[in-house]
Short mmCIF file of C-alpha atoms in Angstrom, two decimals:
data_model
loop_
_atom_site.label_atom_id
_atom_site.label_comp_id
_atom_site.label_asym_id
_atom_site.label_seq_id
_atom_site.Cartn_x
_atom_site.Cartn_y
_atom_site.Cartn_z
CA UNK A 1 -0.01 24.53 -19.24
CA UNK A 2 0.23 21.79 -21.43
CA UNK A 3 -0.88 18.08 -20.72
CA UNK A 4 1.11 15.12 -21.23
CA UNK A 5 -0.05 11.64 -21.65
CA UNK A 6 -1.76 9.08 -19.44
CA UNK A 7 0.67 7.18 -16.76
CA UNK A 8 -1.60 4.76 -15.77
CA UNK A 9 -2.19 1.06 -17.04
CA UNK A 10 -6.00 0.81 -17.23
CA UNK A 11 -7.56 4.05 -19.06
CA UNK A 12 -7.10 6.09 -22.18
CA UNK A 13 -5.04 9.32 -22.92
CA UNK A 14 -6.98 11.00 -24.89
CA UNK A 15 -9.97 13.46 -24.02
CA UNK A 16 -13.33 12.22 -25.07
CA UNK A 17 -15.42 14.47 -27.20
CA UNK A 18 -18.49 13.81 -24.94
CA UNK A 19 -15.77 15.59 -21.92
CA UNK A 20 -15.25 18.46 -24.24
CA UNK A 21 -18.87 19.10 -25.32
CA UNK A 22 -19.96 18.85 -21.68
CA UNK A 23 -17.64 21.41 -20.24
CA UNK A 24 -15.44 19.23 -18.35
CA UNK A 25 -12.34 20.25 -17.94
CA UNK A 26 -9.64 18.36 -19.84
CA UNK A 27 -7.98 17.06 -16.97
CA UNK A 28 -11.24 15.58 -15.31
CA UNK A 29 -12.11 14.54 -18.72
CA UNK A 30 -8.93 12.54 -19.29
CA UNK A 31 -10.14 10.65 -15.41
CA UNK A 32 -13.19 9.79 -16.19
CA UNK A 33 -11.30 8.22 -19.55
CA UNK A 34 -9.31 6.71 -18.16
CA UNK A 35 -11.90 5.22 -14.68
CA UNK A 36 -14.03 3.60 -17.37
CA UNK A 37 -11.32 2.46 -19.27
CA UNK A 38 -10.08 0.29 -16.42
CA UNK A 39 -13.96 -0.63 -15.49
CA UNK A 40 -14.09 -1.82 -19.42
CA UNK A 41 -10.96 -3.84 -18.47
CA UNK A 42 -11.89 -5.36 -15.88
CA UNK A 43 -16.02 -6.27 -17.21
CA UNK A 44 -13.80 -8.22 -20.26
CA UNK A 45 -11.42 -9.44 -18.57
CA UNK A 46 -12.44 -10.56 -14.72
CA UNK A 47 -15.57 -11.65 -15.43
CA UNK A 48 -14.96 -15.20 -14.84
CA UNK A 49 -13.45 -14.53 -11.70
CA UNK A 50 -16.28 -12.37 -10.51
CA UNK A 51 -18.56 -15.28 -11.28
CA UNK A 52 -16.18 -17.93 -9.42
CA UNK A 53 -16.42 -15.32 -6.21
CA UNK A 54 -20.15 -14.86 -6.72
CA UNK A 55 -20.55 -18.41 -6.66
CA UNK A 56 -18.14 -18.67 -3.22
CA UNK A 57 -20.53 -16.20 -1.79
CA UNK A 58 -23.90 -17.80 -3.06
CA UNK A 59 -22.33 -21.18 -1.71
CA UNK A 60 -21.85 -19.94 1.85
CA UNK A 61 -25.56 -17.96 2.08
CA UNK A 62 -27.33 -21.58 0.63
CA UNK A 63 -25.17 -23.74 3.37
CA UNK A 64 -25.48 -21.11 6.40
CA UNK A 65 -22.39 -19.92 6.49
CA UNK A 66 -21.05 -16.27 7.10
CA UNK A 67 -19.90 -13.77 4.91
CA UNK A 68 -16.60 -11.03 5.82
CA UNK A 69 -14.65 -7.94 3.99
CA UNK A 70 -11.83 -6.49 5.56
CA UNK A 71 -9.36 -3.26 3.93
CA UNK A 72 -7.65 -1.68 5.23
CA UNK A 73 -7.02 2.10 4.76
CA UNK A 74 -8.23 3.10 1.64
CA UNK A 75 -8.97 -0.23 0.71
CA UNK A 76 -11.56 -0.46 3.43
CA UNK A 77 -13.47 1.83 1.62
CA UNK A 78 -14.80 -0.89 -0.85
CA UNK A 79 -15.67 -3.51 2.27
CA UNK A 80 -17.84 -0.99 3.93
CA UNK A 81 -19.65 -0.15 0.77
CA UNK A 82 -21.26 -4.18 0.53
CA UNK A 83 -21.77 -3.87 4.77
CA UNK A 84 -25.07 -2.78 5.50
CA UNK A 85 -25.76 -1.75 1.78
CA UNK A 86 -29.60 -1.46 0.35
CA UNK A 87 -29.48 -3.04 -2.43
CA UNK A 88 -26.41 -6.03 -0.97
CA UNK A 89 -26.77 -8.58 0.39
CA UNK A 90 -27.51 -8.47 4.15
CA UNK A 91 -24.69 -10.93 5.31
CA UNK A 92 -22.08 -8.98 4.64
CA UNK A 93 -19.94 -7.86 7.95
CA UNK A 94 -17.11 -5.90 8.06
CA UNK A 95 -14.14 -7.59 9.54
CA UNK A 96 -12.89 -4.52 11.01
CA UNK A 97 -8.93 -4.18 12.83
CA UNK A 98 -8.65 -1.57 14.94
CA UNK A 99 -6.38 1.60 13.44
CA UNK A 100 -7.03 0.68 10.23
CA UNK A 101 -10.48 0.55 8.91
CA UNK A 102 -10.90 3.98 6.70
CA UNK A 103 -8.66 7.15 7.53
CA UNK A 104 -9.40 8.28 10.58
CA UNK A 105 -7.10 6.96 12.69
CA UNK A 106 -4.80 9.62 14.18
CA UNK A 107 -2.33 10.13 12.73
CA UNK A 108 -2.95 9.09 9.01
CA UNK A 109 0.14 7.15 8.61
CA UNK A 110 -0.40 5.05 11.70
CA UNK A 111 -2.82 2.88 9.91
CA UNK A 112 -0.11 2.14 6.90
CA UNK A 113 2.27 1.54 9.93
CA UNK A 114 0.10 -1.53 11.39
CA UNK A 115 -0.45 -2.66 8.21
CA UNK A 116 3.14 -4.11 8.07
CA UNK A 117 2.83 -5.47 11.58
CA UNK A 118 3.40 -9.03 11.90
CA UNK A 119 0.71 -11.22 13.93
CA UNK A 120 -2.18 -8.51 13.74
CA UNK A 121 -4.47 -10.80 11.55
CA UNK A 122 -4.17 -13.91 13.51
CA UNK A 123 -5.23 -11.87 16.60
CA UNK A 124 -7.69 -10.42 14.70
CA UNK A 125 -9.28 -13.76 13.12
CA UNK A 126 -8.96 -15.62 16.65
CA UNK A 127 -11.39 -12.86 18.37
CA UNK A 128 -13.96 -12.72 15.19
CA UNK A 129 -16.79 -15.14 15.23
CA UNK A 130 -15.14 -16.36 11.52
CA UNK A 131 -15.34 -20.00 11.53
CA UNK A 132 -14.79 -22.75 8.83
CA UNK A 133 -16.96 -22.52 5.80
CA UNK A 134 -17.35 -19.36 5.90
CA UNK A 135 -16.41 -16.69 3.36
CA UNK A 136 -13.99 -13.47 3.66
CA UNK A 137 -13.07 -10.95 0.52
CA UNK A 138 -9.44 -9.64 1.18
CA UNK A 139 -9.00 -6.03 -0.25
CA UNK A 140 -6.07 -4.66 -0.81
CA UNK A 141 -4.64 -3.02 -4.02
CA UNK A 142 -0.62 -3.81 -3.58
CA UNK A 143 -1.19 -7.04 -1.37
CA UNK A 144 2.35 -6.69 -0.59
CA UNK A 145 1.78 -5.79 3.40
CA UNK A 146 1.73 -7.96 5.97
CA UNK A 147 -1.54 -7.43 7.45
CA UNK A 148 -3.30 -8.82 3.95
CA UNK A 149 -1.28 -11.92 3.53
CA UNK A 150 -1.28 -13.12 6.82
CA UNK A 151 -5.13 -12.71 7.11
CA UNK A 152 -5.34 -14.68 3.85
CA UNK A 153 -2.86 -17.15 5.60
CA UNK A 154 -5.03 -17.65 8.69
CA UNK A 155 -8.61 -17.21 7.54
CA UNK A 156 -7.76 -20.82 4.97
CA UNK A 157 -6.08 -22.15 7.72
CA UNK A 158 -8.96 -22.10 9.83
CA UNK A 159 -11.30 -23.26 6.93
CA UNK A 160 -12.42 -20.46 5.41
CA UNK A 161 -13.16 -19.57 2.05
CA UNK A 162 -10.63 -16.19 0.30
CA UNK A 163 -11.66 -13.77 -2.21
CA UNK A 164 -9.16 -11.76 -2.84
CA UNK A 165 -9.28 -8.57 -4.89
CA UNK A 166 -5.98 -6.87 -5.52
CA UNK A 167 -4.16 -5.87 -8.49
CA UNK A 168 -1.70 -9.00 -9.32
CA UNK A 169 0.56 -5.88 -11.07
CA UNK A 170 2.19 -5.54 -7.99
CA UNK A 171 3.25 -8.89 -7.76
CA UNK A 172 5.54 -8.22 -10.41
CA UNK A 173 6.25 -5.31 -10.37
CA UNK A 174 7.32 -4.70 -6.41
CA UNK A 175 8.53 -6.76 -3.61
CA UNK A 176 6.37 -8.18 -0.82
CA UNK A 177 6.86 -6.87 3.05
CA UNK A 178 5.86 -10.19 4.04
CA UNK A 179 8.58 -12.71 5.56
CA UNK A 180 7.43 -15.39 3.16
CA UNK A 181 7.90 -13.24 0.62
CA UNK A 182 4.49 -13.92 -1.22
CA UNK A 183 1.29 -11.69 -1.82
CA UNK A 184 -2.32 -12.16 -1.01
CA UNK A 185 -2.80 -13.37 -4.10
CA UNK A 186 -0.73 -16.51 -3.45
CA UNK A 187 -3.25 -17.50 -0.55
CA UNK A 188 -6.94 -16.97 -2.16
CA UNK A 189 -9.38 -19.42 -3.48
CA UNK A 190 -10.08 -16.97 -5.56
CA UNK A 191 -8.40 -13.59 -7.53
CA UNK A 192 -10.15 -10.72 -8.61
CA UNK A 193 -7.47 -8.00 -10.35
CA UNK A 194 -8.18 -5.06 -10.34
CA UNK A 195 -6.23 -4.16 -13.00
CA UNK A 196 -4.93 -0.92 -11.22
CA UNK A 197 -1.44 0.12 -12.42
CA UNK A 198 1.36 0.54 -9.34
CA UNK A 199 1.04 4.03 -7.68
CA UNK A 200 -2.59 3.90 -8.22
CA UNK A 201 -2.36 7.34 -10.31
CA UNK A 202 -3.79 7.37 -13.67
CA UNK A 203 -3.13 10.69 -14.71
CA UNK A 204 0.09 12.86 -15.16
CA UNK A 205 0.41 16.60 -16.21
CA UNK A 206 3.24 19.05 -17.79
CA UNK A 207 4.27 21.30 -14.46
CA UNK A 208 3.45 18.55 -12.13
CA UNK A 209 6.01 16.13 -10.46
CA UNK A 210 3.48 13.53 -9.20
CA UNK A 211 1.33 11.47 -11.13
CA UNK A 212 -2.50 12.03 -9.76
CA UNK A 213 -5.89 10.31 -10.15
CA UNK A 214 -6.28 7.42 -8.15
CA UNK A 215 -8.79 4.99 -9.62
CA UNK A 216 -8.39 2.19 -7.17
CA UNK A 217 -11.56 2.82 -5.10
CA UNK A 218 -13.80 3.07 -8.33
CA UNK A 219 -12.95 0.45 -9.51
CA UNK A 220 -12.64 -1.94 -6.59
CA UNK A 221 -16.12 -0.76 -5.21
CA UNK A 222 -17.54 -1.67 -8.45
CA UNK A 223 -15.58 -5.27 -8.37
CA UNK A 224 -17.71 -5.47 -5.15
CA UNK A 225 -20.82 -4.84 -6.01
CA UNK A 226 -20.41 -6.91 -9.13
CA UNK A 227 -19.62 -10.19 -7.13
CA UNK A 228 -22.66 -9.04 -4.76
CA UNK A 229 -24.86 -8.99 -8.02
CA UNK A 230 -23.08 -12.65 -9.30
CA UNK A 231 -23.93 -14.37 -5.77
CA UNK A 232 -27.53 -12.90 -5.92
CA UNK A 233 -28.19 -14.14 -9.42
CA UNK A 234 -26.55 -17.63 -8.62
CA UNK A 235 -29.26 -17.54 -5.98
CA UNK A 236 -31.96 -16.83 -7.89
CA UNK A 237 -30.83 -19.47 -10.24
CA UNK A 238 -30.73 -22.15 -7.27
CA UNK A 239 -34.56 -21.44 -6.29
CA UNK A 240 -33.52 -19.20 -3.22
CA UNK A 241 -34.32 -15.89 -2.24
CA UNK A 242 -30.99 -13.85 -1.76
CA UNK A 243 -31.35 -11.74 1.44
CA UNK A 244 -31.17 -8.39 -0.42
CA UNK A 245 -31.59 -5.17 1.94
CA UNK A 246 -33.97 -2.46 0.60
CA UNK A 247 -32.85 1.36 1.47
CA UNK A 248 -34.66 2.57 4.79
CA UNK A 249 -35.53 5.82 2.90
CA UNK A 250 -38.17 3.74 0.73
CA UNK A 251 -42.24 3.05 2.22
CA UNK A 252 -41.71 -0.52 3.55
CA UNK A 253 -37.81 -0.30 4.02
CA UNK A 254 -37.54 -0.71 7.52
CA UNK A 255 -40.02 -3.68 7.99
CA UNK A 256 -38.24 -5.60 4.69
CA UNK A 257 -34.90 -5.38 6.56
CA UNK A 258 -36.48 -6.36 9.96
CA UNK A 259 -37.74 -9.74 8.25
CA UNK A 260 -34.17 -9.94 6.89
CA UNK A 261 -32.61 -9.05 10.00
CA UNK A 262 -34.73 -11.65 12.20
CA UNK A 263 -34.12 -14.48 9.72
CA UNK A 264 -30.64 -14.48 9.50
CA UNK A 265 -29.57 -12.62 12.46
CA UNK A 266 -27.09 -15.30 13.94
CA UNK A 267 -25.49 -14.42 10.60
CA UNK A 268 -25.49 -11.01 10.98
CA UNK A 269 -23.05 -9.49 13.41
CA UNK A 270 -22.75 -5.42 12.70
CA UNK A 271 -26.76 -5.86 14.37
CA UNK A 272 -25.25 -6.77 17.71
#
């Protein structure tokens, strides 16, 4: 079976001799291509905005405010990664909506479903202790749906600070779900993009209809952790010690995060 070239926007379609040599199969060769390809992308060209949402997040630790994520489906994914993370920062809660954090509702397809449901954020916002000042990253790769722009919409409205990270692609490229007619990127402080082609499939193959290889989650969770390590170095920089979690399965673990935990717990709200 022969392979044809790359679909996707962000990585390369050739096969790396390194994939070859290693015994990688040229398929999984041509995704890992193509997943650093897109991480390249977005290290050259996001890095200012990585820094601007590092510096939203160092902003809100220094003046005591609070610090959110919310996905939803697959998206998700890439707020629970910074939530509870050794290594992260220990403010980070997930802003979870119920039938839609991760994959596991039942059935699958329900959680796209209350994505495009009108008035789910606002409820969502009004019960979460989310109050002005503070900070919440917005993931979502198309932020076409509903659910993403309104909780953009509402989240500024009530004084908070928006990161979103999305890829802007889709802006062009598809048509929001939203009544307004805009996409979470028209209601952030801030944009990240992603840089993740529409369809979120990077690789294609003679003999199959589809296009395959989803990259969004690689890259995203990266995005994350790279505005986690901004915000901690703009701390450092300000003469403050970022309240970093150490892993539990380290000598010492457990007490660090205790000290963490009992400093900042009114800040902290997966501990309750």
């Amino acid at each position: 079976m022969s392979e044809s070239s790359h679909s996707g926007r962000g990585g390369q379609s050739g096969q790396s001799g390194q994939s070859g040599q290693s015994g990688v199969s040229k398929t999984a060769g041509r995704y890992f291509d193509a997943a650093i390809g897109l991480l390249q992308k977005v290290r050259d060209e996001e890095s200012g905005s990585v820094a601007d949402a590092g510096t939203l997040l160092a902003d809100a630790v220094e003046s005591g405010g609070r610090l959110f994520a919310f996905g939803a489906g697959h998206s998700s994914l890439a707020a629970q990664d910074v939530v509870y993370r050794a290594g992260g920062l220990g403010l980070i809660n997930l802003l979870a909506v119920p039938g839609v954090v991760g994959v596991d509702v039942m059935p699958a397809t329900l959680g796209s479903a209350l994505e495009r449901v009108d008035g789910l954020a606002g409820a969502v916002l009004d019960s979460s202790p989310a109050r002005p000042g503070d900070v919440l990253v917005i993931i979502s790769l198309s932020g076409r749906n509903s659910l993403p722009v309104e909780m953009a919409m509402n989240a500024r409205a009530l004084g908070l600070k928006v990161i979103g990270v999305t890829s802007v692609a889709y802006a062009t490229e598809t048509r929001s779900r939203h009544v307004s007619g805009t996409f979470l990127k028209d209601h952030c402080d801030v944009i990240v993009d992603s840089k993740v082609g529409v369809g979120d499939a990077e690789l294609s193959l003679d003999g199959v209809d589809a296009p395959f290889g989803p990259a969004s989650s690689v890259v995203t969770n990266a995005l994350m952790q790279a505005m986690t390590a901004a915000a901690i170095e703009k701390l450092a920089e300000r003469g403050i010690q970022p309240p970093v979690l150490r892993s539990g399965n380290v000598d010492g673990g457990h007490d660090w995060n205790g000290r963490v935990f009992q400093e900042y717990g009114d800040r902290i709200f997966y501990r309750h």
